[in-house]
CSV table of C-alpha atoms and ligand atoms in Angstrom, one decimal:
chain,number,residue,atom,x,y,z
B,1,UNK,CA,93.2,64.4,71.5
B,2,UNK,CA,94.7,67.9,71.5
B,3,UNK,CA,98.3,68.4,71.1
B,4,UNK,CA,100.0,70.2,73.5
B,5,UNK,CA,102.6,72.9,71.1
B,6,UNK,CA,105.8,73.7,74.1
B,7,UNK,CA,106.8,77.1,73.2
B,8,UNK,CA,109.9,77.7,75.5
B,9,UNK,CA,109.7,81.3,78.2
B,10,UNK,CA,112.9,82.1,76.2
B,11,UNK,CA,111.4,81.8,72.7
B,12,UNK,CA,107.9,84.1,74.2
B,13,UNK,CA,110.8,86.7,75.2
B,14,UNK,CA,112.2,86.7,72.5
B,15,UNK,CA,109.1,87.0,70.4
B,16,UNK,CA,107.8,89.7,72.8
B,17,UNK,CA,111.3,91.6,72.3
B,18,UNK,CA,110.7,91.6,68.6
B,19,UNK,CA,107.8,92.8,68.7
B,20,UNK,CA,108.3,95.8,71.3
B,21,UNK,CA,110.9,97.0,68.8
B,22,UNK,CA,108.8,96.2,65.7
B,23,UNK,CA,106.1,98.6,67.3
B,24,UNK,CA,108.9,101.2,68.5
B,25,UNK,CA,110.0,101.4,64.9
B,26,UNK,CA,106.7,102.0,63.5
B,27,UNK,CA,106.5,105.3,65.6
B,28,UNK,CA,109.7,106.2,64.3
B,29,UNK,CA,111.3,106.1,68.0
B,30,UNK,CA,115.5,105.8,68.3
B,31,UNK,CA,115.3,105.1,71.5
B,32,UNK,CA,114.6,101.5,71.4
B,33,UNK,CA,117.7,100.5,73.9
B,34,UNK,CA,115.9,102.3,76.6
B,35,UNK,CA,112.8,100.1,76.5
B,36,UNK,CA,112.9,98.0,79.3
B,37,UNK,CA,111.1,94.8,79.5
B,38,UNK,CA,109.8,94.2,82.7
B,39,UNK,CA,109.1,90.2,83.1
B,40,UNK,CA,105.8,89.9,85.5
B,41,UNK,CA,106.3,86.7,87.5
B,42,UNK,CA,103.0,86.8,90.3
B,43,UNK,CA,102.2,83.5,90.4
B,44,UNK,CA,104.9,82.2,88.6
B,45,UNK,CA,107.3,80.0,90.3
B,46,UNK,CA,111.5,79.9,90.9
B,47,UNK,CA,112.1,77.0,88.1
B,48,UNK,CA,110.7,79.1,84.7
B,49,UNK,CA,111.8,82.7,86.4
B,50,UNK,CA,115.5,81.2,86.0
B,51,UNK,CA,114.8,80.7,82.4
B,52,UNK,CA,113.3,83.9,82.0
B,53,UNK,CA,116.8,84.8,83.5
B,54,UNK,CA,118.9,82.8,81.1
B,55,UNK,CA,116.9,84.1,78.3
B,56,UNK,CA,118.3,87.5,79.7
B,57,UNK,CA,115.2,89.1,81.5
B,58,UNK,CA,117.0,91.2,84.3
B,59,UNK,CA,114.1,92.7,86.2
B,60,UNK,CA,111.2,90.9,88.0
B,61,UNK,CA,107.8,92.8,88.6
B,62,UNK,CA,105.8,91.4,91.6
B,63,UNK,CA,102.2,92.6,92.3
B,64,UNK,CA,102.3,91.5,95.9
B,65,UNK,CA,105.0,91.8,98.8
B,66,UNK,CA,104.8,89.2,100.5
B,67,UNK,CA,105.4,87.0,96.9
B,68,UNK,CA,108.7,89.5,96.4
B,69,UNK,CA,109.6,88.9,99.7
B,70,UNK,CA,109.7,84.8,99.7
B,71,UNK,CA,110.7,84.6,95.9
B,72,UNK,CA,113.6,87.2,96.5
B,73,UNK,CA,116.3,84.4,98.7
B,74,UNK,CA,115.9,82.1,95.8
B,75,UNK,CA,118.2,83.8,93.6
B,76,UNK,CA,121.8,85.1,93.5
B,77,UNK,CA,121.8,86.7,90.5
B,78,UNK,CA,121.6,90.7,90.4
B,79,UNK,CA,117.8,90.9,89.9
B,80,UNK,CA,116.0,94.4,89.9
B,81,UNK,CA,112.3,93.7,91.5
B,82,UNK,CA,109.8,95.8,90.9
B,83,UNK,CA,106.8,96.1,92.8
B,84,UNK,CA,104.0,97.2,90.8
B,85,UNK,CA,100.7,96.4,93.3
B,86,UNK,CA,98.7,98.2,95.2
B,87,UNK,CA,100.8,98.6,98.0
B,88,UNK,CA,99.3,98.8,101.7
B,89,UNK,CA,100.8,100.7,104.0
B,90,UNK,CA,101.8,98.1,106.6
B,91,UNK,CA,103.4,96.0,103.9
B,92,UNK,CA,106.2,99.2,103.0
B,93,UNK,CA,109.2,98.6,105.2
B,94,UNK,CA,109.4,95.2,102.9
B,95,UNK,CA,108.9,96.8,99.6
B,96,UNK,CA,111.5,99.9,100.9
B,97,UNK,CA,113.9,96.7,101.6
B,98,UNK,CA,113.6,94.5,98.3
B,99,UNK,CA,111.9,96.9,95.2
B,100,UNK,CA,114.4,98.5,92.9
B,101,UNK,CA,111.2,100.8,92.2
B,102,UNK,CA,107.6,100.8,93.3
B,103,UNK,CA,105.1,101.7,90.5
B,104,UNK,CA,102.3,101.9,92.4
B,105,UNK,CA,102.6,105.6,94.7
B,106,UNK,CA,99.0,106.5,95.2
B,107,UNK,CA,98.4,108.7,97.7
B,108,UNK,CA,100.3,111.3,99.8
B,109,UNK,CA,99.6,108.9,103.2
B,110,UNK,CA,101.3,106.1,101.1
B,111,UNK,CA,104.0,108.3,100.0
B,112,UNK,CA,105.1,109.9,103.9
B,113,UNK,CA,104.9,106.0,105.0
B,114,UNK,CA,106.9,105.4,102.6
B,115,UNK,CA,109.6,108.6,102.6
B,116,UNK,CA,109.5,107.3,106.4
B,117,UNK,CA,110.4,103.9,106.2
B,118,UNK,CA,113.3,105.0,103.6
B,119,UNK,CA,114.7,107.2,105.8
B,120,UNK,CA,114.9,105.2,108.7
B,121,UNK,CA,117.1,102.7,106.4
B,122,UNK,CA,119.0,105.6,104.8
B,123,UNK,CA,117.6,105.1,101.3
B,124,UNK,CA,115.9,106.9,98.8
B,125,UNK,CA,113.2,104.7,97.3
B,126,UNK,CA,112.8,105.0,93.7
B,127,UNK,CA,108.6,105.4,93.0
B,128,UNK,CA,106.2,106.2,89.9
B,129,UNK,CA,103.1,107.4,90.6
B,130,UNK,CA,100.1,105.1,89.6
B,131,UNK,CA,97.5,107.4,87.4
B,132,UNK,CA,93.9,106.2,86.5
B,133,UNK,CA,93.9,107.8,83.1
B,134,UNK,CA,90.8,105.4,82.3
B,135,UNK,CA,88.8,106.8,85.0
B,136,UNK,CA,87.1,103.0,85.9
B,137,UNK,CA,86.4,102.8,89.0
B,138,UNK,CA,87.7,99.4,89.7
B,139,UNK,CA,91.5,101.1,89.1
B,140,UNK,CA,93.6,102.4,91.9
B,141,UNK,CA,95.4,105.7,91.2
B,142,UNK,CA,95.0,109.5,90.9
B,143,UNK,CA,93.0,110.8,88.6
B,144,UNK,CA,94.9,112.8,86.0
B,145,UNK,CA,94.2,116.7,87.0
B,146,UNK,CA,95.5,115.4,90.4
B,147,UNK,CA,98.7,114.4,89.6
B,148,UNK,CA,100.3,117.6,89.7
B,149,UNK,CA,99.3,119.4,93.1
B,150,UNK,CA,100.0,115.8,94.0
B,151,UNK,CA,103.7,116.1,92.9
B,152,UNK,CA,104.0,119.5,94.4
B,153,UNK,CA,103.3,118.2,98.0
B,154,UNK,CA,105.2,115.0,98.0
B,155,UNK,CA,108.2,115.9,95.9
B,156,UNK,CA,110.1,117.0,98.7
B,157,UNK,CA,110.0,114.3,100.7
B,158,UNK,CA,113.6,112.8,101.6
B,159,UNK,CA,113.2,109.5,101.0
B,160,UNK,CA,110.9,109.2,97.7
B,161,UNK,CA,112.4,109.9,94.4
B,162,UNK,CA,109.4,110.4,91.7
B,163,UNK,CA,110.7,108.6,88.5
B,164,UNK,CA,107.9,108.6,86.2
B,165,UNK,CA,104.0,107.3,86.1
B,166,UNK,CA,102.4,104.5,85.6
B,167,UNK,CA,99.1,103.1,84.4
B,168,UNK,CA,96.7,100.0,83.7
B,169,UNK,CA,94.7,100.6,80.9
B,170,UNK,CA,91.1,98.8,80.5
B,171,UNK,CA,90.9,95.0,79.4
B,172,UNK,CA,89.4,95.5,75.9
B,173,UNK,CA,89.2,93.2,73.3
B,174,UNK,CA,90.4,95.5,70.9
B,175,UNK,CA,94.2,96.5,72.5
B,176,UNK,CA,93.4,99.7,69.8
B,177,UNK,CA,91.2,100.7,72.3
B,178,UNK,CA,93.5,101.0,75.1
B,179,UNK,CA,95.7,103.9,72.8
B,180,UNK,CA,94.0,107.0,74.3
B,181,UNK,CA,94.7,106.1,77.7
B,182,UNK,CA,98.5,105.3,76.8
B,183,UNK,CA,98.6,108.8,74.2
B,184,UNK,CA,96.7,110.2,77.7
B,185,UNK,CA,99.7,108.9,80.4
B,186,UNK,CA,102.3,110.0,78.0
B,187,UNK,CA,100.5,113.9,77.1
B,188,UNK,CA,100.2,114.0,81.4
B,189,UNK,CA,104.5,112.9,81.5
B,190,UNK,CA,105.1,115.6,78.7
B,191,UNK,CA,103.1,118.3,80.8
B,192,UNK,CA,104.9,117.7,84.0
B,193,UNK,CA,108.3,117.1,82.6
B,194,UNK,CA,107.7,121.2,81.0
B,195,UNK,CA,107.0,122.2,84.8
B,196,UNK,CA,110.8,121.2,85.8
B,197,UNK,CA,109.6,120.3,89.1
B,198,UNK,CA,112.4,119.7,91.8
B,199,UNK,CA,113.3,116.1,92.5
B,200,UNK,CA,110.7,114.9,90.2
B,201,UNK,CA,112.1,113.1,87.0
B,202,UNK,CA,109.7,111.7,83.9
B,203,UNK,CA,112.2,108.9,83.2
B,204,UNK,CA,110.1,106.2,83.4
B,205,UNK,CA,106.2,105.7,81.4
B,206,UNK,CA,105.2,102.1,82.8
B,207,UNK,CA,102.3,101.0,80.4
B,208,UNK,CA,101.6,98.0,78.4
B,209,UNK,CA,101.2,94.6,79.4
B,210,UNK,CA,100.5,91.2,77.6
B,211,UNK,CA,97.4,92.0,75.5
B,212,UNK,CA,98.6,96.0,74.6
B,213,UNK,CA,102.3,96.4,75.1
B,214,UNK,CA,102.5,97.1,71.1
B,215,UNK,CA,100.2,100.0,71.2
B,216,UNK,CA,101.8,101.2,74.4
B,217,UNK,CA,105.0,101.5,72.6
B,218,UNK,CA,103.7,103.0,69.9
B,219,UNK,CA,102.5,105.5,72.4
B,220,UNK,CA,105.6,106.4,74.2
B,221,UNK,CA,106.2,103.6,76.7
B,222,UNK,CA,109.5,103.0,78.3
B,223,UNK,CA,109.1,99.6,81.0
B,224,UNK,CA,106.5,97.6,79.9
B,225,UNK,CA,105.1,95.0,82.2
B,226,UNK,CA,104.6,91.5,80.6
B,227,UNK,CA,103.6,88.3,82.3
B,228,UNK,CA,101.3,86.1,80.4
B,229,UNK,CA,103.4,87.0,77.2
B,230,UNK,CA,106.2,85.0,78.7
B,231,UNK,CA,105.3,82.6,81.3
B,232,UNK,CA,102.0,81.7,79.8
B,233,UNK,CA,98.4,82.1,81.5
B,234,UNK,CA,98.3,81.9,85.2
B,235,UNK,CA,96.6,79.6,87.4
J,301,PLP,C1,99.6,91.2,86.2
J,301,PLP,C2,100.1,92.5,85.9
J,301,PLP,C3,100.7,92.8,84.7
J,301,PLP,C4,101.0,91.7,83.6
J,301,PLP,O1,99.8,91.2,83.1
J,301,PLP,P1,99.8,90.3,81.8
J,301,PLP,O2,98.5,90.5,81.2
J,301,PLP,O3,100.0,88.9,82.3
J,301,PLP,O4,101.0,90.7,81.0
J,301,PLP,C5,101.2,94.1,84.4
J,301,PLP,N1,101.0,95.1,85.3
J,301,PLP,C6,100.3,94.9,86.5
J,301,PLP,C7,100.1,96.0,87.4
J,301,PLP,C8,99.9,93.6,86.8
J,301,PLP,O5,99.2,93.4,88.0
């Protein structure tokens, strides 16, 4: 008979908070407040995201909108959700509505949907754009040497505001693996913060999740996305 070991989400927060500034040290960073910890709840349901919220995770990251969208009315607390998906362009006036940022800009079609849909609701919706620094196919985003033309044609648009990139790196069984696609995101971040671009700020590198959030904050990251690390595997 196995016996089942309860590990509690607040004590897996707290271990994965340790460890993100365990790994931040080891690079010799000082800015370990700015690290945010961005709990990944697809799947998961209301009862262990409140304990993720006791345990004082402040900011939710759904893959899909329609799971933001019936999740959000359960709470009352001030939650930032994030909306890190592939995000269709029929889903947007939802995401504009509920995400406190969207990680997951594209494509210019997806960004003029979505400067649209802001400015019809007099917003200015927070984005990163998604990059495939990997280059596998199975990975939406641009490809690095894109991102900058990309910038330069979007970055005027009224109701975007380009906060940083993001990226997935390769499942590997090695997380050491994963670095030069982390070291790659945060070279491509340094390059375009240089440029100065207009309305286009590098505050945000979105890399690392459950299996290589360490080596992602080695590397530079600032919002790391972790969901199995605190809720456990998903179904
Ligand atoms: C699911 C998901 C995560 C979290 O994955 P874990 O391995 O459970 O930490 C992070 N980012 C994106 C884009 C995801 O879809």
């Amino acid at each position: 008979m196995s016996v089942e070991v309860f590990v509690s989400i607040a004590e897996n927060i707290n271990e994965v908070r340790s460890r993100i500034t365990a790994a931040a040290l080891r690079a010799g960073r000082k800015d370990l407040e700015a690290i945010k910890l961005l709990a990944v709840t697809k799947t998961v349901e209301i009862g262990p995201m409140e304990e993720a919220l006791a345990a004082g995770i402040s900011c939710f990251g759904e893959n899909r909108v329609q799971e933001l969208v019936r999740k959000a009315p359960y709470f009352t607390q001030e939650i930032e959700w994030h909306l890190i998906g592939h995000l269709q362009t029929n889903k947007v006036k939802q995401a504009v509505n509920q995400a406190a940022l969207i990680h997951s800009l594209d494509s210019v079609k997806l960004a003029q949907v979505i400067s649209e849909s802001a400015k019809a609701q007099e917003l200015r919706v927070p984005v990163l754009v998604q990059v495939n620094v990997s280059g596998e196919e199975s990975k939406f985003g641009l490809e690095p040497q894109e991102v900058l033309d990309f910038l330069q044609e979007i970055a005027h648009y009224p109701g975007i505001s380009v906060k940083g990139l993001m990226t997935m790196a390769p499942r590997v069984a090695d997380p050491e693996e994963a670095r030069p696609v982390f070291r790659g995101l945060a070279e491509l971040s340094k390059q375009i913060r240089q440029r100065d671009l207009p309305e286009v700020s590098m505050q945000w590198l979105s890399m690392g999740m459950s299996n290589d959030f360490e080596i992602a904050v080695e590397e530079g990251a600032n919002l790391v996305r972790v969901g199995s690390g605190i809720f456990g595997p998903r179904r």
